[in-house]
Amino acid sequence: MKKSLLIISALICWSCKNTPENISISGTWKMVYAEIIENDTIQIKDLQHTEFIKIINDSHFAFFNQNINSNEHFYSGAGSYVLNGQDYEEVLSYTNSEAIKNHTFSFKIQMKGDTLIQTGIEKIEAAGINKTITEKVH
């Protein structure tokens, strides 16, 4: 009886893993939540008036952010990425900001249902950037 309970418990724990080893992230994703922690301040991105879209294929990503009712504050970027289990690294090759161009950004990712969650530290001294971000897209 004890052996059966142990086996059942082990199977339940094994099946409850949050993230499989090979996450499929290819697709078109829309941001539903973004959090930035910088200098002990937490900022939640207001997505009521802006849209953020991320497109990922087998080797590259691109993102686009724009106000819904105007062309103001449009920005975008693109580059290549490497995914190894939960470790996700983007190299931002295409951007209009020289300070972050060709920089590697490292994240941990996980899937919860149909939502891709990406968390990491963005630190670029030349650009004065030092923040932790969490983005949820689906």
mmCIF file of N, CA and C in Angstrom:
data_model
loop_
_atom_site.group_PDB
_atom_site.id
_atom_site.type_symbol
_atom_site.label_atom_id
_atom_site.label_comp_id
_atom_site.label_asym_id
_atom_site.label_seq_id
_atom_site.Cartn_x
_atom_site.Cartn_y
_atom_site.Cartn_z
ATOM 1 N N MET A 1 0.826 -1.194 0.000
ATOM 2 C CA MET A 1 0.000 0.000 0.000
ATOM 3 C C MET A 1 0.869 1.257 0.000
ATOM 4 N N LYS A 2 1.899 1.279 0.874
ATOM 5 C CA LYS A 2 2.783 2.436 0.933
ATOM 6 C C LYS A 2 3.509 2.624 -0.394
ATOM 7 N N LYS A 3 3.906 1.508 -0.998
ATOM 8 C CA LYS A 3 4.613 1.571 -2.269
ATOM 9 C C LYS A 3 3.705 2.160 -3.362
ATOM 10 N N SER A 4 2.436 1.763 -3.367
ATOM 11 C CA SER A 4 1.480 2.288 -4.346
ATOM 12 C C SER A 4 1.276 3.782 -4.166
ATOM 13 N N LEU A 5 1.140 4.229 -2.906
ATOM 14 C CA LEU A 5 0.977 5.657 -2.634
ATOM 15 C C LEU A 5 2.200 6.448 -3.066
ATOM 16 N N LEU A 6 3.374 5.890 -2.852
ATOM 17 C CA LEU A 6 4.605 6.549 -3.250
ATOM 18 C C LEU A 6 4.675 6.690 -4.771
ATOM 19 N N ILE A 7 4.323 5.648 -5.477
ATOM 20 C CA ILE A 7 4.340 5.674 -6.945
ATOM 21 C C ILE A 7 3.310 6.676 -7.459
ATOM 22 N N ILE A 8 2.112 6.671 -6.911
ATOM 23 C CA ILE A 8 1.065 7.615 -7.326
ATOM 24 C C ILE A 8 1.502 9.046 -7.047
ATOM 25 N N SER A 9 2.092 9.288 -5.879
ATOM 26 C CA SER A 9 2.576 10.631 -5.535
ATOM 27 C C SER A 9 3.653 11.090 -6.504
ATOM 28 N N ALA A 10 4.557 10.197 -6.847
ATOM 29 C CA ALA A 10 5.622 10.542 -7.783
ATOM 30 C C ALA A 10 5.055 10.877 -9.158
ATOM 31 N N LEU A 11 4.084 10.100 -9.628
ATOM 32 C CA LEU A 11 3.460 10.381 -10.920
ATOM 33 C C LEU A 11 2.729 11.713 -10.919
ATOM 34 N N ILE A 12 2.043 12.037 -9.839
ATOM 35 C CA ILE A 12 1.338 13.314 -9.748
ATOM 36 C C ILE A 12 2.336 14.469 -9.794
ATOM 37 N N CYS A 13 3.399 14.378 -9.033
ATOM 38 C CA CYS A 13 4.429 15.433 -9.034
ATOM 39 C C CYS A 13 5.049 15.580 -10.416
ATOM 40 N N TRP A 14 5.342 14.479 -11.078
ATOM 41 C CA TRP A 14 5.948 14.522 -12.399
ATOM 42 C C TRP A 14 5.010 15.164 -13.410
ATOM 43 N N SER A 15 3.711 14.880 -13.325
ATOM 44 C CA SER A 15 2.755 15.414 -14.294
ATOM 45 C C SER A 15 2.410 16.867 -14.027
ATOM 46 N N CYS A 16 2.753 17.416 -12.868
ATOM 47 C CA CYS A 16 2.417 18.795 -12.517
ATOM 48 C C CYS A 16 3.535 19.774 -12.835
ATOM 49 N N LYS A 17 4.541 19.355 -13.576
ATOM 50 C CA LYS A 17 5.609 20.275 -13.954
ATOM 51 C C LYS A 17 4.993 21.459 -14.686
ATOM 52 N N ASN A 18 5.405 22.694 -14.312
ATOM 53 C CA ASN A 18 4.858 23.905 -14.923
ATOM 54 C C ASN A 18 5.310 24.096 -16.362
ATOM 55 N N THR A 19 6.530 23.703 -16.676
ATOM 56 C CA THR A 19 7.085 23.981 -17.979
ATOM 57 C C THR A 19 7.762 22.742 -18.541
ATOM 58 N N PRO A 20 7.356 22.308 -19.727
ATOM 59 C CA PRO A 20 8.052 21.192 -20.347
ATOM 60 C C PRO A 20 9.435 21.630 -20.815
ATOM 61 N N GLU A 21 10.306 20.668 -21.032
ATOM 62 C CA GLU A 21 11.675 20.971 -21.461
ATOM 63 C C GLU A 21 11.698 21.727 -22.795
ATOM 64 N N ASN A 22 10.870 21.339 -23.739
ATOM 65 C CA ASN A 22 10.849 21.983 -25.050
ATOM 66 C C ASN A 22 9.550 22.757 -25.220
ATOM 67 N N ILE A 23 9.607 24.036 -24.917
ATOM 68 C CA ILE A 23 8.445 24.901 -25.048
ATOM 69 C C ILE A 23 8.360 25.369 -26.495
ATOM 70 N N SER A 24 7.181 25.308 -27.086
ATOM 71 C CA SER A 24 6.986 25.844 -28.426
ATOM 72 C C SER A 24 6.519 27.288 -28.279
ATOM 73 N N ILE A 25 7.353 28.229 -28.736
ATOM 74 C CA ILE A 25 7.004 29.651 -28.598
ATOM 75 C C ILE A 25 6.717 30.302 -29.942
ATOM 76 N N SER A 26 6.803 29.556 -31.039
ATOM 77 C CA SER A 26 6.538 30.124 -32.358
ATOM 78 C C SER A 26 5.094 30.571 -32.445
ATOM 79 N N GLY A 27 4.901 31.753 -33.025
ATOM 80 C CA GLY A 27 3.556 32.262 -33.217
ATOM 81 C C GLY A 27 3.508 33.771 -33.120
ATOM 82 N N THR A 28 2.298 34.290 -33.143
ATOM 83 C CA THR A 28 2.053 35.712 -32.979
ATOM 84 C C THR A 28 1.405 35.905 -31.625
ATOM 85 N N TRP A 29 1.994 36.776 -30.812
ATOM 86 C CA TRP A 29 1.587 36.956 -29.426
ATOM 87 C C TRP A 29 1.182 38.413 -29.180
ATOM 88 N N LYS A 30 0.160 38.599 -28.361
ATOM 89 C CA LYS A 30 -0.273 39.938 -27.968
ATOM 90 C C LYS A 30 -0.053 40.100 -26.470
ATOM 91 N N MET A 31 0.578 41.216 -26.084
ATOM 92 C CA MET A 31 0.851 41.454 -24.671
ATOM 93 C C MET A 31 -0.455 41.686 -23.914
ATOM 94 N N VAL A 32 -0.574 40.992 -22.777
ATOM 95 C CA VAL A 32 -1.737 41.170 -21.913
ATOM 96 C C VAL A 32 -1.347 41.721 -20.544
ATOM 97 N N TYR A 33 -0.033 41.722 -20.237
ATOM 98 C CA TYR A 33 0.437 42.230 -18.951
ATOM 99 C C TYR A 33 1.928 42.516 -19.053
ATOM 100 N N ALA A 34 2.353 43.624 -18.461
ATOM 101 C CA ALA A 34 3.775 43.939 -18.400
ATOM 102 C C ALA A 34 4.065 44.651 -17.090
ATOM 103 N N GLU A 35 5.129 44.202 -16.439
ATOM 104 C CA GLU A 35 5.528 44.761 -15.146
ATOM 105 C C GLU A 35 7.009 45.098 -15.224
ATOM 106 N N ILE A 36 7.352 46.292 -14.736
ATOM 107 C CA ILE A 36 8.739 46.734 -14.714
ATOM 108 C C ILE A 36 9.101 47.093 -13.279
ATOM 109 N N ILE A 37 10.184 46.517 -12.791
ATOM 110 C CA ILE A 37 10.697 46.858 -11.463
ATOM 111 C C ILE A 37 12.017 47.579 -11.672
ATOM 112 N N GLU A 38 12.054 48.832 -11.213
ATOM 113 C CA GLU A 38 13.239 49.656 -11.385
ATOM 114 C C GLU A 38 13.381 50.565 -10.172
ATOM 115 N N ASN A 39 14.557 50.525 -9.540
ATOM 116 C CA ASN A 39 14.823 51.363 -8.361
ATOM 117 C C ASN A 39 13.745 51.204 -7.286
ATOM 118 N N ASP A 40 13.413 49.983 -6.944
ATOM 119 C CA ASP A 40 12.417 49.679 -5.908
ATOM 120 C C ASP A 40 11.014 50.174 -6.238
ATOM 121 N N THR A 41 10.742 50.450 -7.504
ATOM 122 C CA THR A 41 9.419 50.888 -7.935
ATOM 123 C C THR A 41 8.861 49.862 -8.911
ATOM 124 N N ILE A 42 7.611 49.500 -8.703
ATOM 125 C CA ILE A 42 6.938 48.573 -9.617
ATOM 126 C C ILE A 42 5.973 49.379 -10.480
ATOM 127 N N GLN A 43 6.106 49.218 -11.790
ATOM 128 C CA GLN A 43 5.226 49.898 -12.728
ATOM 129 C C GLN A 43 4.514 48.834 -13.567
ATOM 130 N N ILE A 44 3.191 48.897 -13.604
ATOM 131 C CA ILE A 44 2.397 48.018 -14.447
ATOM 132 C C ILE A 44 2.074 48.795 -15.718
ATOM 133 N N LYS A 45 2.395 48.223 -16.871
ATOM 134 C CA LYS A 45 2.162 48.919 -18.140
ATOM 135 C C LYS A 45 0.667 49.030 -18.412
ATOM 136 N N ASP A 46 0.224 50.241 -18.729
ATOM 137 C CA ASP A 46 -1.169 50.484 -19.080
ATOM 138 C C ASP A 46 -1.376 50.070 -20.538
ATOM 139 N N LEU A 47 -2.130 49.013 -20.734
ATOM 140 C CA LEU A 47 -2.357 48.485 -22.081
ATOM 141 C C LEU A 47 -3.702 48.906 -22.666
ATOM 142 N N GLN A 48 -4.377 49.857 -22.023
ATOM 143 C CA GLN A 48 -5.675 50.313 -22.529
ATOM 144 C C GLN A 48 -5.546 51.103 -23.821
ATOM 145 N N HIS A 49 -4.407 51.791 -24.008
ATOM 146 C CA HIS A 49 -4.255 52.682 -25.158
ATOM 147 C C HIS A 49 -3.094 52.306 -26.061
ATOM 148 N N THR A 50 -2.538 51.144 -25.851
ATOM 149 C CA THR A 50 -1.410 50.707 -26.667
ATOM 150 C C THR A 50 -1.532 49.214 -26.954
ATOM 151 N N GLU A 51 -0.949 48.805 -28.054
ATOM 152 C CA GLU A 51 -0.892 47.387 -28.386
ATOM 153 C C GLU A 51 0.566 46.993 -28.592
ATOM 154 N N PHE A 52 0.902 45.828 -28.089
ATOM 155 C CA PHE A 52 2.238 45.276 -28.231
ATOM 156 C C PHE A 52 2.076 43.889 -28.827
ATOM 157 N N ILE A 53 2.673 43.678 -29.979
ATOM 158 C CA ILE A 53 2.608 42.395 -30.687
ATOM 159 C C ILE A 53 4.025 41.851 -30.810
ATOM 160 N N LYS A 54 4.183 40.560 -30.568
ATOM 161 C CA LYS A 54 5.477 39.898 -30.731
ATOM 162 C C LYS A 54 5.272 38.703 -31.659
ATOM 163 N N ILE A 55 6.130 38.597 -32.647
ATOM 164 C CA ILE A 55 6.077 37.496 -33.613
ATOM 165 C C ILE A 55 7.368 36.699 -33.467
ATOM 166 N N ILE A 56 7.218 35.390 -33.300
ATOM 167 C CA ILE A 56 8.377 34.513 -33.108
ATOM 168 C C ILE A 56 8.288 33.353 -34.098
ATOM 169 N N ASN A 57 9.393 33.114 -34.818
ATOM 170 C CA ASN A 57 9.450 31.908 -35.651
ATOM 171 C C ASN A 57 10.518 30.988 -35.065
ATOM 172 N N ASP A 58 11.071 30.088 -35.859
ATOM 173 C CA ASP A 58 12.024 29.114 -35.324
ATOM 174 C C ASP A 58 13.365 29.701 -34.909
ATOM 175 N N SER A 59 13.707 30.899 -35.381
ATOM 176 C CA SER A 59 15.024 31.451 -35.068
ATOM 177 C C SER A 59 15.026 32.960 -34.779
ATOM 178 N N HIS A 60 13.962 33.659 -35.117
ATOM 179 C CA HIS A 60 13.935 35.111 -34.982
ATOM 180 C C HIS A 60 12.648 35.590 -34.304
ATOM 181 N N PHE A 61 12.724 36.813 -33.806
ATOM 182 C CA PHE A 61 11.569 37.453 -33.184
ATOM 183 C C PHE A 61 11.485 38.892 -33.696
ATOM 184 N N ALA A 62 10.304 39.460 -33.594
ATOM 185 C CA ALA A 62 10.096 40.881 -33.882
ATOM 186 C C ALA A 62 8.992 41.362 -32.957
ATOM 187 N N PHE A 63 9.095 42.616 -32.528
ATOM 188 C CA PHE A 63 8.025 43.172 -31.702
ATOM 189 C C PHE A 63 7.668 44.562 -32.201
ATOM 190 N N PHE A 64 6.409 44.933 -31.969
ATOM 191 C CA PHE A 64 5.864 46.211 -32.403
ATOM 192 C C PHE A 64 4.985 46.751 -31.286
ATOM 193 N N ASN A 65 5.170 48.008 -30.969
ATOM 194 C CA ASN A 65 4.381 48.656 -29.927
ATOM 195 C C ASN A 65 3.897 49.996 -30.477
ATOM 196 N N GLN A 66 2.590 50.250 -30.346
ATOM 197 C CA GLN A 66 2.041 51.504 -30.860
ATOM 198 C C GLN A 66 0.793 51.881 -30.096
ATOM 199 N N ASN A 67 0.584 53.196 -29.951
ATOM 200 C CA ASN A 67 -0.679 53.670 -29.396
ATOM 201 C C ASN A 67 -1.808 53.240 -30.318
ATOM 202 N N ILE A 68 -2.957 52.941 -29.758
ATOM 203 C CA ILE A 68 -4.087 52.457 -30.545
ATOM 204 C C ILE A 68 -4.652 53.545 -31.455
ATOM 205 N N ASN A 69 -4.742 54.773 -30.961
ATOM 206 C CA ASN A 69 -5.414 55.846 -31.708
ATOM 207 C C ASN A 69 -4.473 56.853 -32.360
ATOM 208 N N SER A 70 -3.176 56.580 -32.387
ATOM 209 C CA SER A 70 -2.253 57.521 -33.021
ATOM 210 C C SER A 70 -0.970 56.788 -33.411
ATOM 211 N N ASN A 71 -0.116 57.496 -34.126
ATOM 212 C CA ASN A 71 1.179 56.939 -34.515
ATOM 213 C C ASN A 71 2.272 57.310 -33.528
ATOM 214 N N GLU A 72 1.908 58.012 -32.466
ATOM 215 C CA GLU A 72 2.887 58.427 -31.471
ATOM 216 C C GLU A 72 3.405 57.222 -30.689
ATOM 217 N N HIS A 73 4.626 57.337 -30.255
ATOM 218 C CA HIS A 73 5.267 56.348 -29.385
ATOM 219 C C HIS A 73 5.379 54.965 -30.026
ATOM 220 N N PHE A 74 5.476 54.924 -31.358
ATOM 221 C CA PHE A 74 5.691 53.657 -32.036
ATOM 222 C C PHE A 74 7.146 53.244 -31.843
ATOM 223 N N TYR A 75 7.366 52.009 -31.487
ATOM 224 C CA TYR A 75 8.715 51.469 -31.494
ATOM 225 C C TYR A 75 8.653 49.989 -31.825
ATOM 226 N N SER A 76 9.772 49.522 -32.350
ATOM 227 C CA SER A 76 9.836 48.118 -32.740
ATOM 228 C C SER A 76 11.276 47.644 -32.658
ATOM 229 N N GLY A 77 11.441 46.359 -32.774
ATOM 230 C CA GLY A 77 12.762 45.770 -32.780
ATOM 231 C C GLY A 77 12.670 44.337 -33.252
ATOM 232 N N ALA A 78 13.807 43.775 -33.585
ATOM 233 C CA ALA A 78 13.833 42.394 -34.069
ATOM 234 C C ALA A 78 15.242 41.839 -33.928
ATOM 235 N N GLY A 79 15.319 40.543 -34.011
ATOM 236 C CA GLY A 79 16.615 39.887 -33.945
ATOM 237 C C GLY A 79 16.472 38.386 -33.871
ATOM 238 N N SER A 80 17.514 37.746 -33.412
ATOM 239 C CA SER A 80 17.512 36.289 -33.294
ATOM 240 C C SER A 80 17.362 35.900 -31.828
ATOM 241 N N TYR A 81 17.077 34.640 -31.602
ATOM 242 C CA TYR A 81 16.970 34.154 -30.233
ATOM 243 C C TYR A 81 17.456 32.721 -30.141
ATOM 244 N N VAL A 82 17.748 32.311 -28.909
ATOM 245 C CA VAL A 82 18.101 30.926 -28.604
ATOM 246 C C VAL A 82 17.230 30.516 -27.429
ATOM 247 N N LEU A 83 16.623 29.356 -27.537
ATOM 248 C CA LEU A 83 15.785 28.811 -26.477
ATOM 249 C C LEU A 83 16.362 27.476 -26.049
ATOM 250 N N ASN A 84 16.655 27.355 -24.759
ATOM 251 C CA ASN A 84 17.186 26.115 -24.205
ATOM 252 C C ASN A 84 16.398 25.816 -22.937
ATOM 253 N N GLY A 85 15.371 24.984 -23.048
ATOM 254 C CA GLY A 85 14.494 24.720 -21.909
ATOM 255 C C GLY A 85 13.750 25.980 -21.539
ATOM 256 N N GLN A 86 13.954 26.465 -20.320
ATOM 257 C CA GLN A 86 13.316 27.703 -19.859
ATOM 258 C C GLN A 86 14.201 28.925 -20.080
ATOM 259 N N ASP A 87 15.425 28.722 -20.551
ATOM 260 C CA ASP A 87 16.345 29.829 -20.787
ATOM 261 C C ASP A 87 16.149 30.357 -22.206
ATOM 262 N N TYR A 88 15.836 31.644 -22.294
ATOM 263 C CA TYR A 88 15.519 32.297 -23.562
ATOM 264 C C TYR A 88 16.390 33.541 -23.680
ATOM 265 N N GLU A 89 17.171 33.635 -24.770
ATOM 266 C CA GLU A 89 18.035 34.795 -24.990
ATOM 267 C C GLU A 89 17.724 35.422 -26.338
ATOM 268 N N GLU A 90 17.474 36.722 -26.306
ATOM 269 C CA GLU A 90 17.229 37.488 -27.519
ATOM 270 C C GLU A 90 18.451 38.363 -27.803
ATOM 271 N N VAL A 91 18.835 38.442 -29.071
ATOM 272 C CA VAL A 91 19.844 39.396 -29.513
ATOM 273 C C VAL A 91 19.105 40.419 -30.373
ATOM 274 N N LEU A 92 19.042 41.643 -29.883
ATOM 275 C CA LEU A 92 18.293 42.705 -30.551
ATOM 276 C C LEU A 92 19.157 43.324 -31.644
ATOM 277 N N SER A 93 19.000 42.859 -32.871
ATOM 278 C CA SER A 93 19.837 43.292 -33.990
ATOM 279 C C SER A 93 19.259 44.477 -34.746
ATOM 280 N N TYR A 94 17.941 44.638 -34.706
ATOM 281 C CA TYR A 94 17.284 45.686 -35.477
ATOM 282 C C TYR A 94 16.515 46.605 -34.522
ATOM 283 N N THR A 95 17.020 47.810 -34.366
ATOM 284 C CA THR A 95 16.410 48.806 -33.496
ATOM 285 C C THR A 95 16.986 50.166 -33.870
ATOM 286 N N ASN A 96 16.292 51.226 -33.490
ATOM 287 C CA ASN A 96 16.829 52.558 -33.775
ATOM 288 C C ASN A 96 17.646 53.106 -32.604
ATOM 289 N N SER A 97 17.833 52.315 -31.559
ATOM 290 C CA SER A 97 18.610 52.732 -30.399
ATOM 291 C C SER A 97 19.981 52.063 -30.435
ATOM 292 N N GLU A 98 21.006 52.840 -30.734
ATOM 293 C CA GLU A 98 22.365 52.301 -30.807
ATOM 294 C C GLU A 98 22.830 51.717 -29.476
ATOM 295 N N ALA A 99 22.355 52.283 -28.360
ATOM 296 C CA ALA A 99 22.810 51.836 -27.031
ATOM 297 C C ALA A 99 22.396 50.394 -26.730
ATOM 298 N N ILE A 100 21.305 49.926 -27.346
ATOM 299 C CA ILE A 100 20.856 48.559 -27.066
ATOM 300 C C ILE A 100 21.002 47.622 -28.269
ATOM 301 N N LYS A 101 21.434 48.167 -29.386
ATOM 302 C CA LYS A 101 21.601 47.357 -30.595
ATOM 303 C C LYS A 101 22.653 46.282 -30.374
ATOM 304 N N ASN A 102 22.331 45.066 -30.793
ATOM 305 C CA ASN A 102 23.179 43.875 -30.688
ATOM 306 C C ASN A 102 23.415 43.420 -29.254
ATOM 307 N N HIS A 103 22.603 43.904 -28.334
ATOM 308 C CA HIS A 103 22.697 43.466 -26.943
ATOM 309 C C HIS A 103 21.936 42.145 -26.777
ATOM 310 N N THR A 104 22.438 41.283 -25.903
ATOM 311 C CA THR A 104 21.764 40.023 -25.581
ATOM 312 C C THR A 104 20.959 40.208 -24.307
ATOM 313 N N PHE A 105 19.688 39.880 -24.382
ATOM 314 C CA PHE A 105 18.788 39.947 -23.241
ATOM 315 C C PHE A 105 18.447 38.521 -22.818
ATOM 316 N N SER A 106 18.662 38.194 -21.556
ATOM 317 C CA SER A 106 18.426 36.840 -21.043
ATOM 318 C C SER A 106 17.162 36.817 -20.200
ATOM 319 N N PHE A 107 16.340 35.794 -20.429
ATOM 320 C CA PHE A 107 15.074 35.653 -19.728
ATOM 321 C C PHE A 107 14.852 34.203 -19.315
ATOM 322 N N LYS A 108 13.964 34.018 -18.390
ATOM 323 C CA LYS A 108 13.378 32.716 -18.078
ATOM 324 C C LYS A 108 11.960 32.775 -18.620
ATOM 325 N N ILE A 109 11.517 31.697 -19.251
ATOM 326 C CA ILE A 109 10.154 31.675 -19.763
ATOM 327 C C ILE A 109 9.420 30.463 -19.215
ATOM 328 N N GLN A 110 8.098 30.603 -19.233
ATOM 329 C CA GLN A 110 7.240 29.484 -18.863
ATOM 330 C C GLN A 110 5.903 29.653 -19.575
ATOM 331 N N MET A 111 5.216 28.549 -19.745
ATOM 332 C CA MET A 111 3.874 28.564 -20.331
ATOM 333 C C MET A 111 2.881 28.241 -19.225
ATOM 334 N N LYS A 112 1.829 29.027 -19.148
ATOM 335 C CA LYS A 112 0.697 28.741 -18.265
ATOM 336 C C LYS A 112 -0.538 28.814 -19.140
ATOM 337 N N GLY A 113 -1.090 27.651 -19.469
ATOM 338 C CA GLY A 113 -2.210 27.613 -20.407
ATOM 339 C C GLY A 113 -1.742 28.110 -21.760
ATOM 340 N N ASP A 114 -2.414 29.140 -22.291
ATOM 341 C CA ASP A 114 -2.022 29.702 -23.587
ATOM 342 C C ASP A 114 -1.214 30.994 -23.427
ATOM 343 N N THR A 115 -0.667 31.219 -22.240
ATOM 344 C CA THR A 115 0.083 32.442 -21.957
ATOM 345 C C THR A 115 1.573 32.139 -21.808
ATOM 346 N N LEU A 116 2.377 32.892 -22.549
ATOM 347 C CA LEU A 116 3.828 32.814 -22.462
ATOM 348 C C LEU A 116 4.290 33.905 -21.499
ATOM 349 N N ILE A 117 5.026 33.526 -20.467
ATOM 350 C CA ILE A 117 5.507 34.470 -19.465
ATOM 351 C C ILE A 117 7.025 34.544 -19.572
ATOM 352 N N GLN A 118 7.526 35.767 -19.706
ATOM 353 C CA GLN A 118 8.954 36.018 -19.917
ATOM 354 C C GLN A 118 9.421 36.970 -18.817
ATOM 355 N N THR A 119 10.433 36.573 -18.046
ATOM 356 C CA THR A 119 10.949 37.396 -16.951
ATOM 357 C C THR A 119 12.470 37.461 -17.037
ATOM 358 N N GLY A 120 13.015 38.668 -16.849
ATOM 359 C CA GLY A 120 14.465 38.803 -16.877
ATOM 360 C C GLY A 120 14.923 40.183 -16.467
ATOM 361 N N ILE A 121 16.219 40.314 -16.355
ATOM 362 C CA ILE A 121 16.840 41.584 -15.997
ATOM 363 C C ILE A 121 17.404 42.208 -17.259
ATOM 364 N N GLU A 122 17.007 43.439 -17.521
ATOM 365 C CA GLU A 122 17.566 44.199 -18.625
ATOM 366 C C GLU A 122 18.547 45.193 -18.019
ATOM 367 N N LYS A 123 19.827 44.976 -18.272
ATOM 368 C CA LYS A 123 20.854 45.854 -17.715
ATOM 369 C C LYS A 123 21.834 46.239 -18.816
ATOM 370 N N ILE A 124 21.824 47.519 -19.158
ATOM 371 C CA ILE A 124 22.734 48.047 -20.163
ATOM 372 C C ILE A 124 23.250 49.377 -19.627
ATOM 373 N N GLU A 125 24.459 49.362 -19.115
ATOM 374 C CA GLU A 125 25.024 50.564 -18.489
ATOM 375 C C GLU A 125 25.083 51.740 -19.453
ATOM 376 N N ALA A 126 25.473 51.510 -20.699
ATOM 377 C CA ALA A 126 25.601 52.595 -21.677
ATOM 378 C C ALA A 126 24.272 53.316 -21.926
ATOM 379 N N ALA A 127 23.171 52.607 -21.755
ATOM 380 C CA ALA A 127 21.848 53.198 -21.979
ATOM 381 C C ALA A 127 21.180 53.612 -20.674
ATOM 382 N N GLY A 128 21.839 53.372 -19.543
ATOM 383 C CA GLY A 128 21.245 53.713 -18.251
ATOM 384 C C GLY A 128 20.058 52.829 -17.897
ATOM 385 N N ILE A 129 20.067 51.605 -18.397
ATOM 386 C CA ILE A 129 18.952 50.675 -18.165
ATOM 387 C C ILE A 129 19.366 49.641 -17.133
ATOM 388 N N ASN A 130 18.547 49.491 -16.118
ATOM 389 C CA ASN A 130 18.740 48.449 -15.106
ATOM 390 C C ASN A 130 17.382 48.163 -14.487
ATOM 391 N N LYS A 131 16.681 47.169 -15.031
ATOM 392 C CA LYS A 131 15.332 46.871 -14.570
ATOM 393 C C LYS A 131 15.017 45.397 -14.758
ATOM 394 N N THR A 132 14.067 44.944 -13.978
ATOM 395 C CA THR A 132 13.545 43.589 -14.116
ATOM 396 C C THR A 132 12.186 43.702 -14.783
ATOM 397 N N ILE A 133 11.975 42.896 -15.812
ATOM 398 C CA ILE A 133 10.683 42.949 -16.504
ATOM 399 C C ILE A 133 10.012 41.581 -16.467
ATOM 400 N N THR A 134 8.705 41.626 -16.445
ATOM 401 C CA THR A 134 7.876 40.442 -16.637
ATOM 402 C C THR A 134 6.835 40.793 -17.674
ATOM 403 N N GLU A 135 6.769 39.983 -18.726
ATOM 404 C CA GLU A 135 5.797 40.195 -19.789
ATOM 405 C C GLU A 135 4.983 38.922 -19.968
ATOM 406 N N LYS A 136 3.678 39.119 -20.100
ATOM 407 C CA LYS A 136 2.779 37.996 -20.386
ATOM 408 C C LYS A 136 2.102 38.277 -21.715
ATOM 409 N N VAL A 137 2.205 37.300 -22.614
ATOM 410 C CA VAL A 137 1.603 37.410 -23.937
ATOM 411 C C VAL A 137 0.794 36.154 -24.227
ATOM 412 N N HIS A 138 -0.247 36.328 -24.997
ATOM 413 C CA HIS A 138 -0.972 35.149 -25.491
ATOM 414 C C HIS A 138 -1.673 35.476 -26.790
#
